[in-house]
mmCIF file of C-alpha atoms and ligand atoms in Angstrom:
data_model
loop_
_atom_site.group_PDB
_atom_site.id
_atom_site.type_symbol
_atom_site.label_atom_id
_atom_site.label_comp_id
_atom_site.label_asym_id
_atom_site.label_seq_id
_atom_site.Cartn_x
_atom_site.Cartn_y
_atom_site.Cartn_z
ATOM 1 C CA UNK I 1 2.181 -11.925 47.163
ATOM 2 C CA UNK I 2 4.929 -14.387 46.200
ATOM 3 C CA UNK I 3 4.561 -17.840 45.057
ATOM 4 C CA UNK I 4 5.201 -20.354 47.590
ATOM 5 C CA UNK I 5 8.711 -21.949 46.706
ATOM 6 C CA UNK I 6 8.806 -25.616 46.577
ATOM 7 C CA UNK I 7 11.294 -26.717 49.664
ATOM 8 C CA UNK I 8 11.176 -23.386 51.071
ATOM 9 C CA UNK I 9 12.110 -22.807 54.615
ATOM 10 C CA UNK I 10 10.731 -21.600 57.746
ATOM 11 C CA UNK I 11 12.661 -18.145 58.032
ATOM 12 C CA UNK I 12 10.653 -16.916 61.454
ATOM 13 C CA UNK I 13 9.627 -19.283 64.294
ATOM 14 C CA UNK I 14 7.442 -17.620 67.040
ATOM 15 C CA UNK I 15 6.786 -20.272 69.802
ATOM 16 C CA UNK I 16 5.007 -18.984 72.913
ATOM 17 C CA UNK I 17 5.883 -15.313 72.665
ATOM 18 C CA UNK I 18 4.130 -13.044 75.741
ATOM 19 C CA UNK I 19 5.228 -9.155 75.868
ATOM 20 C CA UNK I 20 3.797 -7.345 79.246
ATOM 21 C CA UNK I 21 4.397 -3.903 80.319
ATOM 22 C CA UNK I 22 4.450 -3.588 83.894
ATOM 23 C CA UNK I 23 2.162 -0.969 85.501
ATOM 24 C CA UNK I 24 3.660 1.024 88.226
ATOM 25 C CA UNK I 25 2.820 3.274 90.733
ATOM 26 C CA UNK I 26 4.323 5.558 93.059
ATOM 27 C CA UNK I 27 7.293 8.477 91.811
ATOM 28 C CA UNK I 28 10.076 7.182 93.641
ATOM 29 C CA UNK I 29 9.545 3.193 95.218
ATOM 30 C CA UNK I 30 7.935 2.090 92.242
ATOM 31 C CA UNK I 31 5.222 -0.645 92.707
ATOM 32 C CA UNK I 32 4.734 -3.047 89.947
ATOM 33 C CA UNK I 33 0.695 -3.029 90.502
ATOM 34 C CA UNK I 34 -0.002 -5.474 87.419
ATOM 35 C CA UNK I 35 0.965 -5.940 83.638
ATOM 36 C CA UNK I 36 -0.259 -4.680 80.051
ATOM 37 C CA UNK I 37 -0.518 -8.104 78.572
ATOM 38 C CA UNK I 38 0.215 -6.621 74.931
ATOM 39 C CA UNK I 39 1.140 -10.248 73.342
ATOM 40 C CA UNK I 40 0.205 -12.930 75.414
ATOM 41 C CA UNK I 41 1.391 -16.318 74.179
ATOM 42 C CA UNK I 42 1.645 -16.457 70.137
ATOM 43 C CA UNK I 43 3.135 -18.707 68.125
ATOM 44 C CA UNK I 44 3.417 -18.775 64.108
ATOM 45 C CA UNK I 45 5.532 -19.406 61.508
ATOM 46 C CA UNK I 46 6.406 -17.654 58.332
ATOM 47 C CA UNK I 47 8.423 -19.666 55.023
ATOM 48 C CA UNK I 48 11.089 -17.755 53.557
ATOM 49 C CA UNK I 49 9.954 -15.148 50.776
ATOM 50 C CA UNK I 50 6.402 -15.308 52.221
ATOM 51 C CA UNK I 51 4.068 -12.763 53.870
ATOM 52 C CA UNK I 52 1.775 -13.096 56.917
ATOM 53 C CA UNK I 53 -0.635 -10.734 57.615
ATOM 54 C CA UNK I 54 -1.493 -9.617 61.130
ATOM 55 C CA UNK I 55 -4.904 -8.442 61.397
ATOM 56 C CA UNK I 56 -6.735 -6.664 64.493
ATOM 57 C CA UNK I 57 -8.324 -3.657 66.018
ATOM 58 C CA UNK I 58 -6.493 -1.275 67.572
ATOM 59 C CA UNK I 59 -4.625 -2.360 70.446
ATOM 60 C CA UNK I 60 -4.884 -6.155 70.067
ATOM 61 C CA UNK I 61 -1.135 -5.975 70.096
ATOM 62 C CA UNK I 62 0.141 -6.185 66.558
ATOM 63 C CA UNK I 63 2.841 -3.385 66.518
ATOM 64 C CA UNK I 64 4.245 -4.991 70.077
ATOM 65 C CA UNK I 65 4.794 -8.204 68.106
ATOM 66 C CA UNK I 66 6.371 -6.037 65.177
ATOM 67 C CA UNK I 67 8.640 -4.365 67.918
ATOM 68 C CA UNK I 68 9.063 -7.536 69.714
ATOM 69 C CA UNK I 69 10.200 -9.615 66.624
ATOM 70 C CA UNK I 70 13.202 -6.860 66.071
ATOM 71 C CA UNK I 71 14.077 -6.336 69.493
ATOM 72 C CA UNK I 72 13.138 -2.975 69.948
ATOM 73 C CA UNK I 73 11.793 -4.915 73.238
ATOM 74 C CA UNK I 74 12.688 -7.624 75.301
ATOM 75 C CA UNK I 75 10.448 -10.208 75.331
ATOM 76 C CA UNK I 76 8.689 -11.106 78.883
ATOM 77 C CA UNK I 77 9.024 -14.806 77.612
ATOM 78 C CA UNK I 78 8.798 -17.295 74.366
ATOM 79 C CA UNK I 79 11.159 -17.832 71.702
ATOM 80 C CA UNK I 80 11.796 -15.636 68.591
ATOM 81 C CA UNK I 81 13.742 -18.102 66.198
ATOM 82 C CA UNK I 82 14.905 -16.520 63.217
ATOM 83 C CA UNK I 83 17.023 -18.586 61.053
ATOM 84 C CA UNK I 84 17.519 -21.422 63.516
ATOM 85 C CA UNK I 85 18.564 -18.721 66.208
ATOM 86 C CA UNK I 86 16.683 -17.830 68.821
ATOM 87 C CA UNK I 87 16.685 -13.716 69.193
ATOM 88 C CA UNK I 88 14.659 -13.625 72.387
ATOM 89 C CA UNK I 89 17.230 -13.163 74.806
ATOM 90 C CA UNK I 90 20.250 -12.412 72.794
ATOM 91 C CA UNK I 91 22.573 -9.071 73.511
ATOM 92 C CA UNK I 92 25.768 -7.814 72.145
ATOM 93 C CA UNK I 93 27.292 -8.344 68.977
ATOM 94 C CA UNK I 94 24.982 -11.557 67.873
ATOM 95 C CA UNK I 95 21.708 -9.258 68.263
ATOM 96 C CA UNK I 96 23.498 -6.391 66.675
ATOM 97 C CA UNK I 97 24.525 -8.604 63.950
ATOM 98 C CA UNK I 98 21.280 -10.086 63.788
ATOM 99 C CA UNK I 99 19.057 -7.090 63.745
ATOM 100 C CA UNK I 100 20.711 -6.260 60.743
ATOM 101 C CA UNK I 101 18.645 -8.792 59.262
ATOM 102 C CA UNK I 102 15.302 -7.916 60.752
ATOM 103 C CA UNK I 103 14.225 -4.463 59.503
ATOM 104 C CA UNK I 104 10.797 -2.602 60.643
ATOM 105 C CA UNK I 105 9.258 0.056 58.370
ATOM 106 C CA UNK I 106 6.233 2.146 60.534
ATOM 107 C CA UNK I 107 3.140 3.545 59.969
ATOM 108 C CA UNK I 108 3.772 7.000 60.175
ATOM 109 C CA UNK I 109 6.387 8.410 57.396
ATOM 110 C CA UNK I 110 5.859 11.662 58.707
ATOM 111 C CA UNK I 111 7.161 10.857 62.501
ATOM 112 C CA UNK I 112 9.653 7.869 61.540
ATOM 113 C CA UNK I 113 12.187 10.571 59.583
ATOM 114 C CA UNK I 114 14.290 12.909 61.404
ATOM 115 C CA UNK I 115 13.455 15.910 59.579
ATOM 116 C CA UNK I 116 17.007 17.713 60.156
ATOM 117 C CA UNK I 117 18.639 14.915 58.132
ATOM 118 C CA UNK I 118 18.438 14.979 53.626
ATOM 119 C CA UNK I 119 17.182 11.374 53.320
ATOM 120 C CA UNK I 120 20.645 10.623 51.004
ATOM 121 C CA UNK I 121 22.130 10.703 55.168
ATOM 122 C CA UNK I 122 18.726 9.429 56.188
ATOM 123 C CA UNK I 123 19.103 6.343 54.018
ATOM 124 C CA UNK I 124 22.862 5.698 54.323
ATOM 125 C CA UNK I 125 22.973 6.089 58.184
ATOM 126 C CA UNK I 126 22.310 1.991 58.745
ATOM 127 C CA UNK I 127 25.467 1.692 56.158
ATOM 128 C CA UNK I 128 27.715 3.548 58.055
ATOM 129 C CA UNK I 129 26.457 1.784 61.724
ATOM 130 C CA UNK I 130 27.286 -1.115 60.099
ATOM 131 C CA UNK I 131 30.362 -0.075 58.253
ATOM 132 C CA UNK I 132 28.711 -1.061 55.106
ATOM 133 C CA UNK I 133 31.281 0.250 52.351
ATOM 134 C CA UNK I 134 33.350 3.252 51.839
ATOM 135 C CA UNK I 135 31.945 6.676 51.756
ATOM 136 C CA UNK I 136 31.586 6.865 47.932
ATOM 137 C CA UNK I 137 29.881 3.357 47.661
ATOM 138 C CA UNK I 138 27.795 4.115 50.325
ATOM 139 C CA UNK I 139 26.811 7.210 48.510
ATOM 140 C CA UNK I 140 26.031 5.686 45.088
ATOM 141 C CA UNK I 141 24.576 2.406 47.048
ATOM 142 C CA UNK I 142 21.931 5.558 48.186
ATOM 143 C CA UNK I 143 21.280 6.724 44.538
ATOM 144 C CA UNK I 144 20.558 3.504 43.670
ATOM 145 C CA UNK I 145 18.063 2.756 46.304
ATOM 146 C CA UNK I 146 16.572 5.790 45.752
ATOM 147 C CA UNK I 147 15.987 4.736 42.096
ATOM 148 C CA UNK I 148 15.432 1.059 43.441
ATOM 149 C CA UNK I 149 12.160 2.810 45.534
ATOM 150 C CA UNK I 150 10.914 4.438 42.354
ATOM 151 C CA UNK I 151 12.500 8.344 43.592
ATOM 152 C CA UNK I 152 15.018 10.348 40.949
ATOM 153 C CA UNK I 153 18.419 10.061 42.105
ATOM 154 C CA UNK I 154 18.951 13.863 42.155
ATOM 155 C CA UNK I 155 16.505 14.265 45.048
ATOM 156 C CA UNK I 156 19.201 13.023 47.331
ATOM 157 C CA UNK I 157 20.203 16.221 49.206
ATOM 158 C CA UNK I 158 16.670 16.937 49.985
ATOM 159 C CA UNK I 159 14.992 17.311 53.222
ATOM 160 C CA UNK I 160 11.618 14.648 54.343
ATOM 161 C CA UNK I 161 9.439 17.742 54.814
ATOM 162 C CA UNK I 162 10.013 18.142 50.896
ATOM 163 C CA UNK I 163 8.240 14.960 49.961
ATOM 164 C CA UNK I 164 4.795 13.617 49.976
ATOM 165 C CA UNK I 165 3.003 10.721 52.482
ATOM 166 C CA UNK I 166 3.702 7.956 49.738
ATOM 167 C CA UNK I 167 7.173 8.941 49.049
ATOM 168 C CA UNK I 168 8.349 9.631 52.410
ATOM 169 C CA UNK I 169 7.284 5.748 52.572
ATOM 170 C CA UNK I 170 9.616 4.682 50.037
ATOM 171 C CA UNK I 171 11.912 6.742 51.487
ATOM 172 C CA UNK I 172 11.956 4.669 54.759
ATOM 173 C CA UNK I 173 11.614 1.366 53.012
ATOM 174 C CA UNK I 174 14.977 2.293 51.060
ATOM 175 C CA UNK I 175 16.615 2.701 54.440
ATOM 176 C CA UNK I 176 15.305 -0.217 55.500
ATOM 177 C CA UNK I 177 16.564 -2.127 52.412
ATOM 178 C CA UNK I 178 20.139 -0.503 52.686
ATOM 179 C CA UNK I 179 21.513 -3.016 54.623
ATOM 180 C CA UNK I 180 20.382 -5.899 52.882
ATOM 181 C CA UNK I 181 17.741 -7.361 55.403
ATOM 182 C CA UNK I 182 16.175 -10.595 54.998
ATOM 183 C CA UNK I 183 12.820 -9.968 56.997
ATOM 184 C CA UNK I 184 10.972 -6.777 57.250
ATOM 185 C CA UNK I 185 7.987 -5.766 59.563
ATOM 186 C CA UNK I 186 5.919 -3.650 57.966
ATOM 187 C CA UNK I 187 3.800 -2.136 59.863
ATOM 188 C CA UNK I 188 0.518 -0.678 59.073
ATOM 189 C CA UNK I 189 2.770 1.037 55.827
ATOM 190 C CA UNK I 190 -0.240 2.234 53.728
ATOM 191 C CA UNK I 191 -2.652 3.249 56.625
ATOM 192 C CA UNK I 192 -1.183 6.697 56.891
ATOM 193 C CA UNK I 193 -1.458 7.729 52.829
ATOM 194 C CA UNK I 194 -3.852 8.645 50.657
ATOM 195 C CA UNK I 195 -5.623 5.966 48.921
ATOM 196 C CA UNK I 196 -5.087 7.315 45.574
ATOM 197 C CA UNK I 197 -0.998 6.272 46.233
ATOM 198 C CA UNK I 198 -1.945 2.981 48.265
ATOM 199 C CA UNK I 199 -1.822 0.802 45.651
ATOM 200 C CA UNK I 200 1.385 1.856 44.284
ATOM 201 C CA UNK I 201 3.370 1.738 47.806
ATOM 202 C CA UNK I 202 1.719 -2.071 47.644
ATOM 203 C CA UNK I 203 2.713 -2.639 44.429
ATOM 204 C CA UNK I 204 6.492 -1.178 44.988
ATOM 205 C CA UNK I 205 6.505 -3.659 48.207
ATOM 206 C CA UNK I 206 5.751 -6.927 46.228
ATOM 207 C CA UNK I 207 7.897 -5.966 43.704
ATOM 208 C CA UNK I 208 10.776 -5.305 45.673
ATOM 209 C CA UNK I 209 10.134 -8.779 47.993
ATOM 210 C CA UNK I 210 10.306 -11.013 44.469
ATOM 211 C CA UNK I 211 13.629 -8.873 43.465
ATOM 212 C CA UNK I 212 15.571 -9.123 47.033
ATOM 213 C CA UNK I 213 13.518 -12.437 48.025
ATOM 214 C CA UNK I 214 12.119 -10.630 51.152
ATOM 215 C CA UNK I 215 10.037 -12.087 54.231
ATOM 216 C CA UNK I 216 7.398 -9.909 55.496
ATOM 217 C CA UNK I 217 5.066 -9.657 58.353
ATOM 218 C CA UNK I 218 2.437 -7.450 57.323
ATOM 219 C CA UNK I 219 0.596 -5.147 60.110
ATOM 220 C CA UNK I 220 -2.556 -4.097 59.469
ATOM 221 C CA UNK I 221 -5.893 -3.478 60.959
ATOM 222 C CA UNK I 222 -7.976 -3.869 57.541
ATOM 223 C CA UNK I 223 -8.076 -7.412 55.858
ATOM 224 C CA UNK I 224 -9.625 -6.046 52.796
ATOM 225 C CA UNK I 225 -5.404 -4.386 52.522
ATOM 226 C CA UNK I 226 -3.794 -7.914 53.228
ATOM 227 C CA UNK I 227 -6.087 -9.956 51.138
ATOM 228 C CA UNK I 228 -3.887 -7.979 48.260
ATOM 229 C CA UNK I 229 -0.479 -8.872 49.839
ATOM 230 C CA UNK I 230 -0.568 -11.961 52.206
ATOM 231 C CA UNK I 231 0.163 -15.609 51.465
ATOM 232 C CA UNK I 232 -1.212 -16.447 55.016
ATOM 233 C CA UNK I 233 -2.819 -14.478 57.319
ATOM 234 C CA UNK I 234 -3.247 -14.239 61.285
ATOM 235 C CA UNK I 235 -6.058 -12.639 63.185
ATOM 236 C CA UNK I 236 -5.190 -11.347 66.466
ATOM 237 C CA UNK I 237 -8.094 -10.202 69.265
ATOM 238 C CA UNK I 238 -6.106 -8.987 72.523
ATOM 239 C CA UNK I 239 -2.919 -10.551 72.568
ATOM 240 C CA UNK I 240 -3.761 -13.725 71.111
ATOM 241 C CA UNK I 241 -3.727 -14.786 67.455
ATOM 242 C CA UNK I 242 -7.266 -16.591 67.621
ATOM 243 C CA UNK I 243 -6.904 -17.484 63.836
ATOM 244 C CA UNK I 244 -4.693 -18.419 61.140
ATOM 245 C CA UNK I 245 -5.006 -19.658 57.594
ATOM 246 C CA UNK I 246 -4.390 -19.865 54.039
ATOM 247 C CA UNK I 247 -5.489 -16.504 52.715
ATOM 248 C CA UNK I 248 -7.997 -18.092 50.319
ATOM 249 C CA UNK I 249 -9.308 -20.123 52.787
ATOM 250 C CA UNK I 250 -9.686 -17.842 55.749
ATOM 251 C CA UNK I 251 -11.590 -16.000 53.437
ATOM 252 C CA UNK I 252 -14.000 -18.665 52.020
ATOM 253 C CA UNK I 253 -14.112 -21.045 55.704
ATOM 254 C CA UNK I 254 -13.207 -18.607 58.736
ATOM 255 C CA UNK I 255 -12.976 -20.474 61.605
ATOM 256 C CA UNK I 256 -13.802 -18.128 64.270
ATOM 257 C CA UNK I 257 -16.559 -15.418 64.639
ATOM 258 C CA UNK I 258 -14.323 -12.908 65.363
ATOM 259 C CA UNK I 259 -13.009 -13.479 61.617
ATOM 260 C CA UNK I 260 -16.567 -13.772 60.921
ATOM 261 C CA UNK I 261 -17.052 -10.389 61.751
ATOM 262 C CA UNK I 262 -14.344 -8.946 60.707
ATOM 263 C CA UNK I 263 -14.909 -10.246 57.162
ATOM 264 C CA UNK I 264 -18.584 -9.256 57.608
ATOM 265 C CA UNK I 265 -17.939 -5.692 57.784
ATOM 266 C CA UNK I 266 -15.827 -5.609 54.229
ATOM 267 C CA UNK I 267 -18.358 -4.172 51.911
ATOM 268 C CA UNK I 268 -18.803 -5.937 48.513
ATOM 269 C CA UNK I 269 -18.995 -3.855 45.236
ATOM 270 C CA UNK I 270 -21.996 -5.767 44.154
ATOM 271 C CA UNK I 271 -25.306 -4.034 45.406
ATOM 272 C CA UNK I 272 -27.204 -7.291 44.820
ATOM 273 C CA UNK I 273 -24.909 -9.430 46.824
ATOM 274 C CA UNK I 274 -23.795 -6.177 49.737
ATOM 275 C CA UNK I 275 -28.163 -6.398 49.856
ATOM 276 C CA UNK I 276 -28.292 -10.042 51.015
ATOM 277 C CA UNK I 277 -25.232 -10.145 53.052
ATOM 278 C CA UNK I 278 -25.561 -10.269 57.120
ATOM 279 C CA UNK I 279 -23.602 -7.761 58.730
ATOM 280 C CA UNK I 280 -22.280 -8.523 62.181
ATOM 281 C CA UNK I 281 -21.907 -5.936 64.703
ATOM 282 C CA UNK I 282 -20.042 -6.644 67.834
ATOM 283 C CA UNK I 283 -21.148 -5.224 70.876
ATOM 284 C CA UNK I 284 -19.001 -3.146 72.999
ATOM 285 C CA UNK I 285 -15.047 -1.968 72.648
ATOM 286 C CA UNK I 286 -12.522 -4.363 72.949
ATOM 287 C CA UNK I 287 -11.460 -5.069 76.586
ATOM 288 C CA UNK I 288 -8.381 -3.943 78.433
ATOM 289 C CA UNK I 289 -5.037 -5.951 78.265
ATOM 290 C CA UNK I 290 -5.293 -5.158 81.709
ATOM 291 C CA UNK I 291 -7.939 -7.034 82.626
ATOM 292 C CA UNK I 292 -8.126 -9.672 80.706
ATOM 293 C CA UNK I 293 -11.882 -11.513 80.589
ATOM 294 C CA UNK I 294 -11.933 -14.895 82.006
ATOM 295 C CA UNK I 295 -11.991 -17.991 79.507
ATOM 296 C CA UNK I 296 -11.926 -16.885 76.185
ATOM 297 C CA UNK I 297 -11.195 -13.716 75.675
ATOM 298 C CA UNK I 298 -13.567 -12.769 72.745
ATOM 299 C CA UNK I 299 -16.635 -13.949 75.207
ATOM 300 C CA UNK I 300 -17.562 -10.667 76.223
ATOM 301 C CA UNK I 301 -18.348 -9.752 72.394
ATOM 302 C CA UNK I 302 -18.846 -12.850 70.942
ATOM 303 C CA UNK I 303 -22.245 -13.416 69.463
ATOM 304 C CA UNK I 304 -21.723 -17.635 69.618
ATOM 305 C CA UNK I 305 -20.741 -17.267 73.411
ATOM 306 C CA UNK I 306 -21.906 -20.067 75.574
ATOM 307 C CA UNK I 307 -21.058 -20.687 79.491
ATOM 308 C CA UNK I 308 -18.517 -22.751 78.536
ATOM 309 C CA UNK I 309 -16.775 -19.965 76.774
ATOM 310 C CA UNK I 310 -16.837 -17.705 79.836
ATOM 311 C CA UNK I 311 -15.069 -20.682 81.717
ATOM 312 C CA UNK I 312 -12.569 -22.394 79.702
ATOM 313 C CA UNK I 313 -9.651 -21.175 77.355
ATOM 314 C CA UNK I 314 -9.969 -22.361 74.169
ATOM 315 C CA UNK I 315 -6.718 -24.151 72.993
ATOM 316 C CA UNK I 316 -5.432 -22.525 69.428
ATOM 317 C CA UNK I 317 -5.247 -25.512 67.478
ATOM 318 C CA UNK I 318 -5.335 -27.055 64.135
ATOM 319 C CA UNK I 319 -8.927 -27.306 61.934
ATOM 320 C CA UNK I 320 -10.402 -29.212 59.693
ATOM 321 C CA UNK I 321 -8.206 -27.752 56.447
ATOM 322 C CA UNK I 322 -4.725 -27.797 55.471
ATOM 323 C CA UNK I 323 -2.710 -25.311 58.531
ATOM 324 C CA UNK I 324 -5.764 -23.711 59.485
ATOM 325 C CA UNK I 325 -5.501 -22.941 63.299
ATOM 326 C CA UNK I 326 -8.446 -21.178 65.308
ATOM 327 C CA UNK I 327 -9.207 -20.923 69.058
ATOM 328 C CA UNK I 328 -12.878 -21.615 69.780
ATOM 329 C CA UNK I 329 -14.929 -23.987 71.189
ATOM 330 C CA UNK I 330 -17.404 -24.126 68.209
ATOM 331 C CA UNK I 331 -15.353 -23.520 65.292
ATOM 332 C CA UNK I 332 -17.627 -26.013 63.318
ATOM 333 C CA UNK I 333 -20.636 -23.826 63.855
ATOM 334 C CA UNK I 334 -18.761 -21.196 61.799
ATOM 335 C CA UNK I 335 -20.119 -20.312 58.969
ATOM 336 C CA UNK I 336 -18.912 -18.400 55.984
ATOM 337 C CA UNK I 337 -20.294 -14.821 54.855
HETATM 338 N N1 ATP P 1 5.339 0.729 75.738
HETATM 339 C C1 ATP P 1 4.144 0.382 76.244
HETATM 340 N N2 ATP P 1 3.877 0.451 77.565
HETATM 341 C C2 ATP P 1 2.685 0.093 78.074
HETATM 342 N N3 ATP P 1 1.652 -0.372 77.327
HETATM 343 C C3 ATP P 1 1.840 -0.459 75.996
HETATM 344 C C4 ATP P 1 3.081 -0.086 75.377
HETATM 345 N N4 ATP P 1 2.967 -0.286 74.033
HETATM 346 C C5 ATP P 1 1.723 -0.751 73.823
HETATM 347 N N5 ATP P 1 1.035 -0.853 74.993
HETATM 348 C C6 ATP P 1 -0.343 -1.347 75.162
HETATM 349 O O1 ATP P 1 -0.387 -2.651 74.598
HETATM 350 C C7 ATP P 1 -1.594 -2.874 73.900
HETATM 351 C C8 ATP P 1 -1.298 -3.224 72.460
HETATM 352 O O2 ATP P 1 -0.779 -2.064 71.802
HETATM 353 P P1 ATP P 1 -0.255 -2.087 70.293
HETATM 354 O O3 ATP P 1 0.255 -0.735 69.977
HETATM 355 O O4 ATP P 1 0.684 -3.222 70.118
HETATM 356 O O5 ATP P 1 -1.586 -2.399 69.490
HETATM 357 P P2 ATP P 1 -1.885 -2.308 67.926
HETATM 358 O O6 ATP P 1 -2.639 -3.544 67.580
HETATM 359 O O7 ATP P 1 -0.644 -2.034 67.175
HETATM 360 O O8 ATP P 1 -2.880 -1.069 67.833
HETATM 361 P P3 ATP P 1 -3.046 0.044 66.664
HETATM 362 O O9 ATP P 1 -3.886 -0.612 65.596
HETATM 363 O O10 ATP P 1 -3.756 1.153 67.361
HETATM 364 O O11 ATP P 1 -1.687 0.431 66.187
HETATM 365 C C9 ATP P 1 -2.422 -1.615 74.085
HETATM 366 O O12 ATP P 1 -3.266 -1.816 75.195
HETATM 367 C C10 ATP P 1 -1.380 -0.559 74.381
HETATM 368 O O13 ATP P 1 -1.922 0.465 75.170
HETATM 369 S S1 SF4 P 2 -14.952 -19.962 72.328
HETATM 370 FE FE1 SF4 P 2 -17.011 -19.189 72.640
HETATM 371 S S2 SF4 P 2 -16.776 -16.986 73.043
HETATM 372 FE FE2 SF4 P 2 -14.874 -17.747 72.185
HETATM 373 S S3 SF4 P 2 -15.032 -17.330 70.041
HETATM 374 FE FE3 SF4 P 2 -15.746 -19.419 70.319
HETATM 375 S S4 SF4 P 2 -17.950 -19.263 70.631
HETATM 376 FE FE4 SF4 P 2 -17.118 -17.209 70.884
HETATM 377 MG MG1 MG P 3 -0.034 -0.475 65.897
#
């Protein structure tokens, strides 16, 4: 986590962003027949050198934001603004220039590496899109990412298959560094390793976001991982971030029960406390982003739910607290566990 500079700036401005996938039918005349609505109207900000965490099940939509964010998609609408530009519906040379900026690292090291490639041509392949150098500084820019990533130097002519889960990670976050990005996505980057090397892929991660003075949005679906790395954090529940918060403070005052619940089901290391604690279970999976339940969206799981909730939309919108955002009709009734 990095200390929150005084005057720092907004780096990333979401505002309104929706990303649907359009369901078709038929093989040749194909009928749009209705819409995945992956990401369905976020907005957030993140300050330069700062990480946000993006917590939620799986398929709530957090690794279409990630994709959205670096244009591996179009967004359906909203604005991406990323250093007073906005990248939603940018092309050509701009986005090219500008995706050079915005960087994604994925979950899983093992698919994310061509394995034909030694990761020295692995790593310097974003230099040479971008014409980054001449071939030799290009190659000793690689040895010194590799050592930058905590991997010898030497191992540059070897092949992915060669290296473990938590290296082939630092292999793909030196790839991502090569090209000197400001923001990176990370998502889900620990999920897929052993929990024995966890902590040092987080550790390498903070370390190298105080040395290059890196933005990150961190992806996960486990806020017991991002309590370790986020400044702020964001939950998400089908599309929609329904909270966001201070990291201490989301914590200590959640605003919504689906935070609630989530933090409920983080066991404690003390038996005395873990004995008095109440655990709440939700009921049922979470819906389709297909069909979409009616009001809020958490209604159909929510233990607080009330008519009202099946009826009306809950505006996302600023809490008691410094910038803490939540979307529910009885926030108030909230209470901490
Ligand atoms: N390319 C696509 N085309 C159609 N639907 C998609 C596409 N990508 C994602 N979806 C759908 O969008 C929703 C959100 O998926 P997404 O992968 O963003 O969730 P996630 O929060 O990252 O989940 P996980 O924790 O499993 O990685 C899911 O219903 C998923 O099936
Ligand atoms: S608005 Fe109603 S259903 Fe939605 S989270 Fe709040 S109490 Fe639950
Ligand atoms: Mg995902």
């Amino acid at each position: 986590m990095a200390e929150t500079l005084v005057g720092s700036k907004t780096l990333l401005d979401i505002r309104d962003l929706k990303m649907y996938f359009p369901l078709t039918r038929g093989i040749v005349l194909q009928r749009v027949i209705g819409y995945v609505r992956a990401v369905d109207g976020i907005s957030f900000t993140i300050e330069q050198g700062q990480t946000l965490g993006l917590v939620g099940e799986s398929g709530s939509g957090k690794t279409t934001i990630g994709r959205t964010i670096v244009r591996l998609y179009k967004p359906t609408e909203g604005q991406i603004i990323f250093d007073n530009q906005d990248l939603a519906q940018m092309g050509g040379e701009h986005l090219r220039e500008i995706r050079r900026r915005v960087q994604m690292v994925f979950q899983d090291p093992f698919a994310s590496l061509n394995p034909r490639f030694t990761i020295g041509s692995l790593i310097a392949e974003p230099m040479h899109i971008y014409n980054i150098g001449s071939s030799s500084e290009i190659r000793e820019k690689t040895s010194e990412l590799l050592s930058v990533v905590g991997l010898r130097p030497e191992y540059i002519n070897r092949y992915p298959h060669e290296f473990s889960g938590g290296q082939r990670q630092r292999i793909a976050v030196a790839r991502a560094l090569s090209i000197n990005p400001e923001f990176i996505v990370l998502d889900e980057p620990v999920s897929a390793l052993d929990v024995s090397v966890r902590a040092q892929v987080l550790n390498l991660l903070q370390r190298l976001q105080n040395q290059f003075n890196l933005t990150y949005l961190f992806v996960s679906h486990d806020l017991s991982v991002v309590r370790h790395v986020a400044d702020r954090i964001a939950v998400m529940y089908l599309g929609r971030i329904v909270e966001l918060a201070d990291r201490d403070e989301l914590y200590a005052a959640p605003k919504h029960p689906y935070t609630q619940a989530l933090l409920s089901s983080i066991p404690i290391p003390d038996p005395q406390i873990e004995k008095r604690r109440h655990r709440i279970i939700l009921s049922g999976d979470l819906p389709s982003s297909i069909n979409i339940p009616s009001g809020c969206r958490f209604h159909t799981r929510c233990p607080m739910a009330q008519q009202i909730c099946r009826e009306v939309d809950p505006i996302f919108e600023r809490k008691e607290g410094r910038e803490h955002y939540a979307a529910c009709h009885f926030s108030e009734e909230v209470r901490p566990v």
